XYZ file of C-alpha atoms in Angstrom:
392
model
C 1.301 25.825 -23.899
C 1.056 25.507 -20.100
C -1.075 23.075 -18.107
C -4.332 22.546 -20.008
C -7.319 24.233 -18.325
C -9.569 21.197 -18.658
C -6.818 19.045 -17.183
C -6.426 21.392 -14.218
C -10.147 20.996 -13.579
C -9.706 17.208 -13.540
C -7.065 17.233 -10.798
C -9.291 16.449 -7.811
C -11.130 13.669 -9.618
C -7.879 12.067 -10.731
C -6.476 12.482 -7.212
C -9.471 10.542 -5.891
C -8.667 7.707 -8.283
C -5.041 7.848 -7.183
C -5.948 7.681 -3.497
C -8.298 4.756 -4.082
C -5.471 2.841 -5.770
C -3.101 3.901 -2.994
C -5.395 2.485 -0.324
C -5.611 -0.850 -2.111
C -2.036 -1.786 -3.097
C -1.263 -5.038 -4.894
C 2.056 -6.696 -5.680
C 3.677 -7.879 -8.899
C 1.174 -9.722 -11.141
C -1.478 -9.918 -8.409
C -3.007 -6.591 -9.436
C -6.465 -7.927 -10.217
C -8.432 -5.192 -8.408
C -6.285 -2.431 -9.867
C -6.570 -3.883 -13.381
C -10.337 -4.137 -13.026
C -10.523 -0.545 -11.806
C -8.435 0.635 -14.767
C -10.421 -1.378 -17.325
C -13.730 -0.122 -15.932
C -12.573 3.481 -16.208
C -11.308 3.005 -19.766
C -14.640 1.498 -20.829
C -16.533 4.358 -19.188
C -14.390 6.847 -21.128
C -15.439 5.190 -24.387
C -12.078 3.762 -25.428
C -12.395 1.923 -28.738
C -10.593 -1.171 -27.423
C -10.051 -2.297 -23.846
C -8.108 -5.532 -23.574
C -7.327 -7.150 -20.238
C -5.040 -10.039 -19.347
C -2.128 -8.746 -21.429
C 1.038 -10.061 -19.806
C -1.176 -11.883 -17.300
C -2.809 -8.861 -15.632
C -1.947 -5.884 -17.817
C -4.511 -3.657 -19.535
C -4.292 -1.929 -22.911
C -6.751 0.691 -24.105
C -6.886 2.028 -27.667
C -8.184 5.550 -28.369
C -8.675 6.392 -32.025
C -8.346 9.985 -33.210
C -11.218 11.639 -35.079
C -9.014 12.708 -37.999
C -8.563 9.291 -39.578
C -5.953 6.573 -39.643
C -2.357 7.091 -38.598
C 0.371 5.639 -36.394
C -0.190 4.141 -32.951
C 1.829 5.598 -30.089
C 2.007 3.880 -26.713
C 1.963 5.543 -23.284
C 2.852 3.295 -20.344
C 2.085 3.390 -16.611
C 2.912 0.778 -13.971
C 0.326 -0.476 -11.454
C 2.068 -2.580 -8.790
C 3.054 -1.633 -5.247
C 5.872 -2.688 -2.902
C 6.090 -5.080 0.078
C 6.527 -2.222 2.576
C 4.671 -1.197 5.752
C 3.520 2.353 5.037
C 4.228 5.090 7.595
C 3.031 8.149 5.640
C 0.142 8.794 8.025
C -2.050 9.991 5.152
C -5.834 9.547 5.374
C -5.580 7.415 2.216
C -2.730 5.241 3.500
C -2.613 1.558 2.607
C -5.362 -0.605 4.074
C -3.221 -3.709 3.623
C -0.372 -4.116 6.118
C 2.895 -4.942 4.417
C 1.899 -3.507 1.037
C 2.252 0.113 -0.027
C 2.488 2.339 -3.081
C 5.887 3.632 -2.016
C 7.122 4.253 -5.556
C 4.227 6.301 -6.931
C 2.791 3.800 -9.373
C -0.641 4.828 -8.098
C 0.109 8.325 -9.388
C 1.441 7.050 -12.698
C -1.712 4.988 -13.256
C -4.053 7.810 -12.245
C -2.327 10.357 -14.502
C -2.520 8.055 -17.507
C -6.196 7.389 -16.749
C -6.744 11.151 -16.699
C -5.000 11.484 -20.047
C -7.106 8.638 -21.462
C -10.304 10.349 -20.351
C -9.263 13.648 -21.941
C -8.087 12.055 -25.191
C -11.225 9.921 -25.469
C -13.337 13.060 -25.091
C -11.443 15.260 -27.553
C -9.794 12.835 -30.025
C -7.978 15.767 -31.620
C -5.365 13.706 -33.396
C -4.835 11.479 -36.426
C -3.997 7.889 -35.553
C -4.347 6.111 -32.211
C -3.033 6.213 -28.678
C -2.415 2.957 -26.807
C -2.587 3.466 -23.050
C -0.602 0.646 -21.447
C -1.134 -0.281 -17.795
C 1.557 -2.710 -16.743
C 1.843 -5.119 -13.799
C 4.977 -6.292 -12.010
C 7.453 -3.490 -12.629
C 8.938 -4.034 -9.169
C 11.059 -7.052 -10.001
C 8.607 -9.113 -12.038
C 9.449 -7.855 -15.552
C 5.809 -7.133 -16.364
C 6.864 -5.067 -19.367
C 8.581 -8.091 -20.860
C 5.516 -10.240 -20.148
C 3.310 -7.802 -22.083
C 5.792 -7.753 -24.969
C 5.949 -11.557 -25.012
C 2.155 -11.557 -25.189
C 2.485 -9.814 -28.547
C 1.351 -6.371 -27.408
C 3.610 -4.318 -29.683
C 2.651 -6.148 -32.865
C -1.008 -6.767 -32.041
C -1.690 -3.072 -31.490
C 0.859 -1.934 -34.114
C 2.621 0.337 -31.630
C 5.174 2.484 -33.446
C 6.702 4.427 -30.536
C 6.429 4.145 -26.757
C 6.848 6.638 -23.918
C 7.087 6.257 -20.155
C 7.102 8.519 -17.098
C 8.213 8.226 -13.457
C 7.904 10.645 -10.578
C 11.078 12.000 -8.971
C 11.192 13.169 -5.326
C 13.232 16.353 -4.756
C 12.632 17.455 -8.339
C 10.224 20.402 -7.941
C 6.604 19.925 -8.973
C 6.153 21.319 -12.475
C 9.648 20.247 -13.544
C 10.773 17.443 -15.848
C 14.133 15.703 -16.298
C 15.418 13.446 -19.066
C 18.556 12.517 -20.995
C 19.509 10.779 -24.222
C 20.972 7.298 -23.935
C 21.120 5.433 -20.652
C 18.876 7.105 -18.095
C 18.526 4.140 -15.718
C 20.899 1.265 -15.092
C 20.916 -2.407 -15.870
C 20.349 -4.392 -12.672
C 21.964 -7.790 -12.139
C 22.132 -9.910 -8.991
C 24.635 -12.418 -7.683
C 24.769 -15.071 -4.996
C 28.104 -16.456 -3.843
C 28.206 -19.561 -1.675
C 31.563 -19.928 0.053
C 32.293 -23.584 0.822
C 34.817 -24.250 3.580
C 35.182 -26.718 6.431
C 33.565 -26.179 9.792
C 35.112 -26.725 13.180
C 35.013 -25.628 16.802
C 35.671 -21.896 17.019
C 38.489 -22.584 19.507
C 40.239 -24.756 16.902
C 40.319 -22.591 13.756
C 43.363 -24.474 12.461
C 41.061 -27.455 11.847
C 38.772 -25.380 9.642
C 38.714 -23.716 6.276
C 36.952 -20.651 7.569
C 34.215 -19.508 5.152
C 33.432 -16.456 7.298
C 36.967 -15.135 6.944
C 37.006 -16.062 3.252
C 33.672 -14.345 2.641
C 34.965 -11.225 4.369
C 37.956 -11.102 2.042
C 35.655 -11.607 -0.969
C 33.509 -8.635 0.083
C 36.578 -6.410 0.236
C 38.073 -7.800 -2.969
C 34.894 -7.193 -4.955
C 35.178 -3.470 -4.232
C 38.469 -3.354 -6.127
C 36.568 -4.094 -9.349
C 35.057 -0.614 -9.149
C 37.915 1.272 -7.495
C 40.887 -0.204 -9.371
C 39.730 -1.987 -12.513
C 36.984 0.156 -14.022
C 37.365 3.504 -15.767
C 35.854 5.969 -13.256
C 33.955 7.648 -16.089
C 32.070 4.407 -16.774
C 29.443 3.918 -14.094
C 29.599 0.662 -12.140
C 28.158 -0.321 -8.765
C 29.015 -3.615 -7.047
C 27.200 -3.986 -3.725
C 27.194 -6.954 -1.356
C 23.911 -6.470 0.440
C 23.624 -9.588 2.604
C 25.851 -12.109 4.371
C 24.492 -15.243 6.023
C 26.564 -17.914 7.755
C 26.607 -19.753 11.042
C 24.233 -19.560 13.987
C 26.471 -19.977 17.031
C 29.303 -17.942 18.551
C 31.553 -20.939 19.111
C 31.176 -22.807 15.810
C 32.887 -22.017 12.522
C 30.266 -22.921 9.892
C 30.850 -24.984 6.790
C 29.546 -22.352 4.393
C 28.569 -18.711 4.056
C 26.297 -17.076 1.490
C 26.776 -13.597 0.044
C 24.248 -11.791 -2.140
C 24.304 -8.470 -3.900
C 23.671 -6.423 -7.005
C 25.614 -4.994 -9.939
C 24.475 -1.824 -11.734
C 25.856 -0.622 -15.073
C 25.012 1.790 -17.899
C 26.994 0.252 -20.767
C 26.829 -3.275 -22.257
C 30.604 -3.698 -22.172
C 30.716 -2.662 -18.502
C 28.007 -5.190 -17.743
C 29.943 -7.991 -19.452
C 33.151 -7.018 -17.648
C 31.488 -6.892 -14.237
C 29.871 -10.311 -14.618
C 33.210 -11.852 -15.606
C 35.178 -10.212 -12.808
C 32.698 -10.912 -9.993
C 33.077 -14.615 -10.722
C 36.866 -14.472 -11.156
C 37.491 -12.408 -8.031
C 35.269 -14.631 -5.881
C 36.936 -17.815 -7.157
C 40.487 -16.515 -6.825
C 39.953 -15.100 -3.333
C 38.380 -18.323 -2.140
C 41.244 -20.340 -3.594
C 43.818 -18.336 -1.626
C 42.074 -19.405 1.581
C 41.628 -23.016 0.537
C 37.888 -22.646 0.022
C 35.693 -22.964 -3.052
C 32.746 -20.922 -4.268
C 29.575 -21.452 -6.225
C 28.658 -18.245 -8.045
C 25.164 -17.620 -9.391
C 24.998 -14.476 -11.536
C 21.635 -13.503 -12.976
C 20.999 -10.639 -15.354
C 17.940 -8.537 -14.626
C 16.467 -5.467 -16.303
C 18.620 -3.991 -19.093
C 19.662 -0.344 -19.326
C 16.760 2.041 -19.917
C 18.078 3.554 -23.144
C 16.323 6.671 -24.420
C 16.322 7.114 -28.194
C 17.807 10.348 -29.495
C 15.014 11.788 -31.652
C 12.261 10.747 -29.267
C 14.134 12.300 -26.340
C 14.384 15.588 -28.229
C 10.651 15.354 -28.853
C 9.927 14.622 -25.182
C 11.983 17.686 -24.191
C 9.962 19.763 -26.644
C 6.674 18.526 -25.189
C 7.732 18.958 -21.549
C 8.921 22.484 -22.383
C 5.507 23.321 -23.818
C 3.841 22.148 -20.614
C 6.240 23.450 -17.969
C 8.437 25.987 -19.753
C 11.995 25.403 -21.051
C 13.648 26.457 -17.780
C 11.751 23.724 -15.925
C 13.082 20.913 -18.156
C 16.513 19.395 -17.568
C 17.466 17.628 -20.779
C 20.849 16.391 -19.537
C 19.971 14.945 -16.130
C 22.456 12.557 -14.561
C 21.452 8.891 -15.011
C 19.982 6.902 -12.134
C 21.635 3.675 -11.038
C 18.221 2.287 -10.156
C 16.549 0.051 -12.735
C 13.284 0.142 -14.675
C 11.670 -2.529 -16.825
C 10.362 0.032 -19.311
C 13.820 -0.711 -20.718
C 12.355 -3.798 -22.416
C 9.823 -1.664 -24.296
C 12.561 0.726 -25.422
C 14.488 -2.264 -26.776
C 11.508 -3.088 -29.014
C 10.376 0.376 -30.075
C 11.839 3.893 -30.201
C 10.743 6.136 -27.382
C 11.768 7.985 -24.245
C 11.417 7.785 -20.470
C 11.028 11.029 -18.511
C 11.022 12.039 -14.839
C 8.319 14.338 -13.459
C 8.831 16.327 -10.276
C 7.244 15.045 -7.060
C 8.532 17.901 -4.908
C 10.094 17.773 -1.457
C 8.812 14.341 -0.437
C 10.211 11.155 1.047
C 12.325 9.184 -1.395
C 11.115 6.299 -3.518
C 10.823 2.934 -1.752
C 10.622 4.771 1.584
C 7.838 3.784 3.985
C 6.891 7.457 4.446
C 6.613 8.186 0.714
C 3.396 9.443 -0.911
C 2.793 10.617 -4.461
C 2.262 14.380 -4.719
C -1.148 15.091 -6.244
C 0.015 18.564 -7.285
C 2.001 16.829 -10.036
C -1.142 15.385 -11.643
C -1.982 18.295 -14.012
C 1.584 18.365 -15.334
C 1.653 14.632 -15.987
C -1.693 14.563 -17.779
C -0.833 17.670 -19.800
C 2.436 16.037 -20.874
C 0.610 12.949 -22.163
C -2.106 14.951 -23.912
C 0.301 17.425 -25.519
C 2.549 14.581 -26.655
C -0.392 12.782 -28.276
C -1.795 15.833 -30.008
C 1.627 16.987 -31.230
C 2.958 13.613 -32.380
C -0.287 12.802 -34.153
C -1.144 16.293 -35.353
C -3.889 15.952 -37.965
C -2.452 18.549 -40.335
C 1.011 16.996 -40.400
C 0.388 13.270 -40.846
C -0.458 11.318 -43.934
C -2.977 8.506 -43.583
């Protein structure tokens, strides 16, 4: 079953929705205009339930099949943009300087709206589809906020599926894997406390700049010399701040960075060793450290049976040769992970073609991917909730 004909006919309309959202980007939970746009569309499609304010600014629509009662399956899209100055040069580029849909959430939202319209028109399934439009994926844990608002239980969601576009993966292709497909993302801040002095009298100081430099180097040994190379681990120091003059040794320096892992035991080990290495290295130089380590999004862990099912559905839409079922995991993070901790499901990548990378100021979602994304959602719904196969 290739791209659905009716869906192909919808492409330009859905692209118009996508471009409208793209022109009006909003950040984190401040997605009021986008949420209103989504809710208005869902009501116009005739969704049986449209609930706003879920997880502060999320939207959930319920579409009941015409073949009677059955399970509820959730499909999720994210709505928020990034604090980036767009340089794509597209006619539909962001109208708000410093905000841009540089990760394709505009495309995710538009594709799920297209699927909702189709499913509300046809209703060729037994049970219900919950279309979930989430705020604050980009660092705000909007998925967790919706869960904490009782979304899963209130709407009796049995399984949940997510999708994200992937630059450099050809349009019409899908990629997925069982188990960890995206990493856990933790952050750390290390304050190195020394003693300042005149730069010409370093012997009177406990130099936090020198100490911080040794800590940066020492942290790399956690990955290169302490961790099994077959167990993915990233430790990156991304910022160093200390001092503001060329002839003064400051009293303190701050380091900040991120840790990415794919296994719980690796995550525990990394947290322990970042603290130990920082403290021991500082001690050698006579300094002290204050280490703040904060866990962020967990690993996005695809469930085995649901991943097999997602591969089956993507193969129906794109053809088996266009579906990579053993893609390498990404070390980026995704808060759909929280939903997969609560319900079985799977997260899949859809090709965006030869475009700028995610979180790049020149990025733009590829509208040629729209029919494939909508067809995936529709085929998944109609196959999972096939009327002839499900008991009431």
